[in-house]
XYZ file of C-alpha atoms in Angstrom:
166
model
C -17.052 4.259 -7.928
C -19.720 1.631 -6.654
C -22.884 2.687 -7.081
C -25.850 2.587 -4.573
C -27.860 0.323 -6.369
C -25.398 -2.381 -7.481
C -22.942 -2.113 -4.590
C -24.895 -3.000 -1.736
C -26.366 -6.614 -1.356
C -28.305 -7.632 1.497
C -25.855 -9.679 3.805
C -22.716 -8.422 2.354
C -23.114 -4.599 3.652
C -19.579 -5.063 4.973
C -17.723 -6.104 1.952
C -19.774 -3.543 -0.139
C -18.864 -0.752 2.529
C -14.974 -1.896 2.311
C -15.251 -2.132 -1.442
C -16.427 1.638 -1.801
C -13.633 3.127 0.909
C -11.055 1.073 -1.350
C -12.569 3.127 -4.402
C -12.754 6.420 -2.337
C -9.077 5.911 -1.296
C -8.085 5.233 -4.940
C -9.545 8.172 -5.661
C -8.454 10.818 -3.397
C -6.336 8.885 -0.804
C -6.857 7.723 3.089
C -8.861 10.985 3.974
C -11.207 10.402 1.692
C -12.727 7.350 3.429
C -15.239 8.757 5.644
C -18.219 6.889 7.279
C -20.600 9.357 5.518
C -18.696 8.796 1.980
C -18.825 4.887 2.492
C -22.837 4.904 3.316
C -23.506 7.336 0.548
C -21.649 5.011 -1.792
C -23.242 1.875 -0.634
C -26.536 3.373 -0.597
C -27.264 3.180 3.118
C -27.473 5.510 5.962
C -24.222 6.407 8.255
C -25.830 4.299 11.201
C -25.772 1.270 8.991
C -21.936 1.410 8.727
C -21.535 1.399 12.369
C -23.034 -2.017 12.710
C -20.120 -3.235 10.806
C -17.072 -0.943 11.594
C -16.915 0.739 14.985
C -15.619 3.894 13.482
C -13.626 5.457 11.022
C -10.048 3.960 11.877
C -11.609 0.584 11.820
C -12.793 1.305 8.340
C -9.643 2.870 6.985
C -8.172 -0.732 8.684
C -9.947 -2.863 6.699
C -8.852 -0.728 3.454
C -5.400 -1.344 4.758
C -5.923 -5.244 4.831
C -7.711 -5.604 1.515
C -5.050 -3.298 -0.133
C -2.271 -4.731 1.180
C -3.785 -8.384 0.645
C -3.698 -7.384 -3.372
C -0.237 -6.271 -3.433
C 0.706 -9.922 -1.556
C -1.251 -11.205 -4.189
C 0.811 -9.549 -6.958
C 4.277 -10.525 -5.543
C 3.164 -14.015 -3.952
C 5.270 -16.316 -6.775
C 8.125 -13.547 -6.696
C 11.153 -15.431 -5.406
C 13.537 -12.572 -5.582
C 12.981 -9.603 -3.338
C 14.195 -7.072 -6.108
C 10.556 -8.248 -7.970
C 8.830 -7.674 -4.698
C 10.310 -3.949 -4.429
C 9.996 -3.016 -8.138
C 5.986 -4.114 -7.641
C 5.641 -2.015 -4.744
C 7.636 0.990 -6.371
C 5.174 0.556 -9.443
C 2.305 0.205 -7.268
C 3.178 3.454 -5.277
C 3.207 5.223 -8.736
C 0.217 3.574 -10.356
C -2.287 3.870 -7.169
C -0.997 6.970 -5.203
C -4.232 7.017 -3.492
C -4.371 3.153 -2.079
C -0.403 3.645 -1.757
C -0.984 6.517 0.928
C -3.681 4.487 2.674
C -1.298 1.618 3.138
C 2.094 3.885 3.903
C 1.958 4.142 7.668
C 4.922 2.889 9.620
C 5.286 -0.445 10.362
C 6.211 -2.888 13.383
C 9.783 -3.386 12.344
C 12.362 -4.708 14.561
C 15.484 -5.675 12.404
C 17.442 -3.042 11.577
C 18.191 -4.472 8.149
C 14.478 -4.620 7.630
C 14.442 -0.929 8.366
C 16.779 0.188 6.162
C 15.284 -1.898 3.071
C 11.829 -0.846 4.154
C 12.731 2.798 4.252
C 14.877 2.965 0.738
C 12.215 0.889 -0.992
C 9.163 2.933 0.955
C 11.301 6.358 0.364
C 11.595 6.000 -3.703
C 7.934 4.739 -3.878
C 6.881 8.041 -2.015
C 9.051 10.322 -4.572
C 8.146 8.263 -7.725
C 4.518 8.561 -6.759
C 4.780 12.269 -5.934
C 7.375 14.904 -6.889
C 8.902 12.815 -9.463
C 5.964 10.948 -11.066
C 6.553 13.011 -14.477
C 9.528 11.382 -14.899
C 9.834 9.374 -17.775
C 9.342 6.066 -17.507
C 12.767 4.968 -18.497
C 14.134 7.590 -15.974
C 11.886 5.867 -13.374
C 12.969 2.304 -13.857
C 16.690 3.472 -13.620
C 16.142 5.014 -10.626
C 14.439 2.027 -9.129
C 17.692 -0.374 -10.456
C 19.791 2.226 -8.542
C 18.429 2.255 -5.137
C 17.775 -1.482 -5.421
C 21.876 -1.892 -6.419
C 23.014 0.367 -3.524
C 20.486 -1.126 -0.990
C 22.050 -4.644 -2.426
C 25.685 -3.988 -1.747
C 24.871 -2.400 1.626
C 22.939 -5.465 2.837
C 25.894 -7.833 1.036
C 28.544 -5.665 3.012
C 26.596 -6.016 6.426
C 26.445 -9.958 5.869
C 30.270 -9.828 4.933
C 31.205 -7.524 8.254
C 28.692 -10.006 10.803
C 30.867 -13.040 8.993
C 34.128 -11.479 9.687
C 33.006 -10.599 13.363
C 31.910 -14.013 13.956
C 35.184 -15.777 12.744
C-alpha cells in the first residue's frame, strides 16, 4: 500500500489519491475505496481529498478510468478479439478486486456486442469467483469453449443476416 510519506508529493495529490485508491480496490474491491481511506493512505486529511474529488463516486470513477486504461494498454496491440477476451478473463482472475471495481454495466447498444460482452464478462466473473480454485488448465479450457461458442454464434448471425439481405 502507498505510504503517507512516499505516496504524496506536493502538486501531485490527485494522482497519489488515485494510486492509493487503486491499491485499496486491488486489495478489497470497490467498497474499500473511501475518502477517509484514500486520505489516510496518502497522509492527508479527508477535506484535502475534496479539493480534487467532489465525492467518493468521483474518486471511484477515476480509479475505474485508470484500471480500464491499464487493461486497454495490455491489449492495445492485439489484433484478435480472442486475445482481448482472454486477457479480460485473465485480468478478472488475477485481479478480482480491480475487476469488481470496473465490472459495472457499460453503455452498449449493439446486440452482438451485448452478447459478446456478457459471455466474456460472465465467464470472467465465474473464474474470479466460484471457479477460482479450478486448475489453470480447466480455466483455459473453459475460456476456449466459451470463445468458440461465441464465435460460432456471431458467425451464424452474420450468415443469417447475409442471407436475408440477398
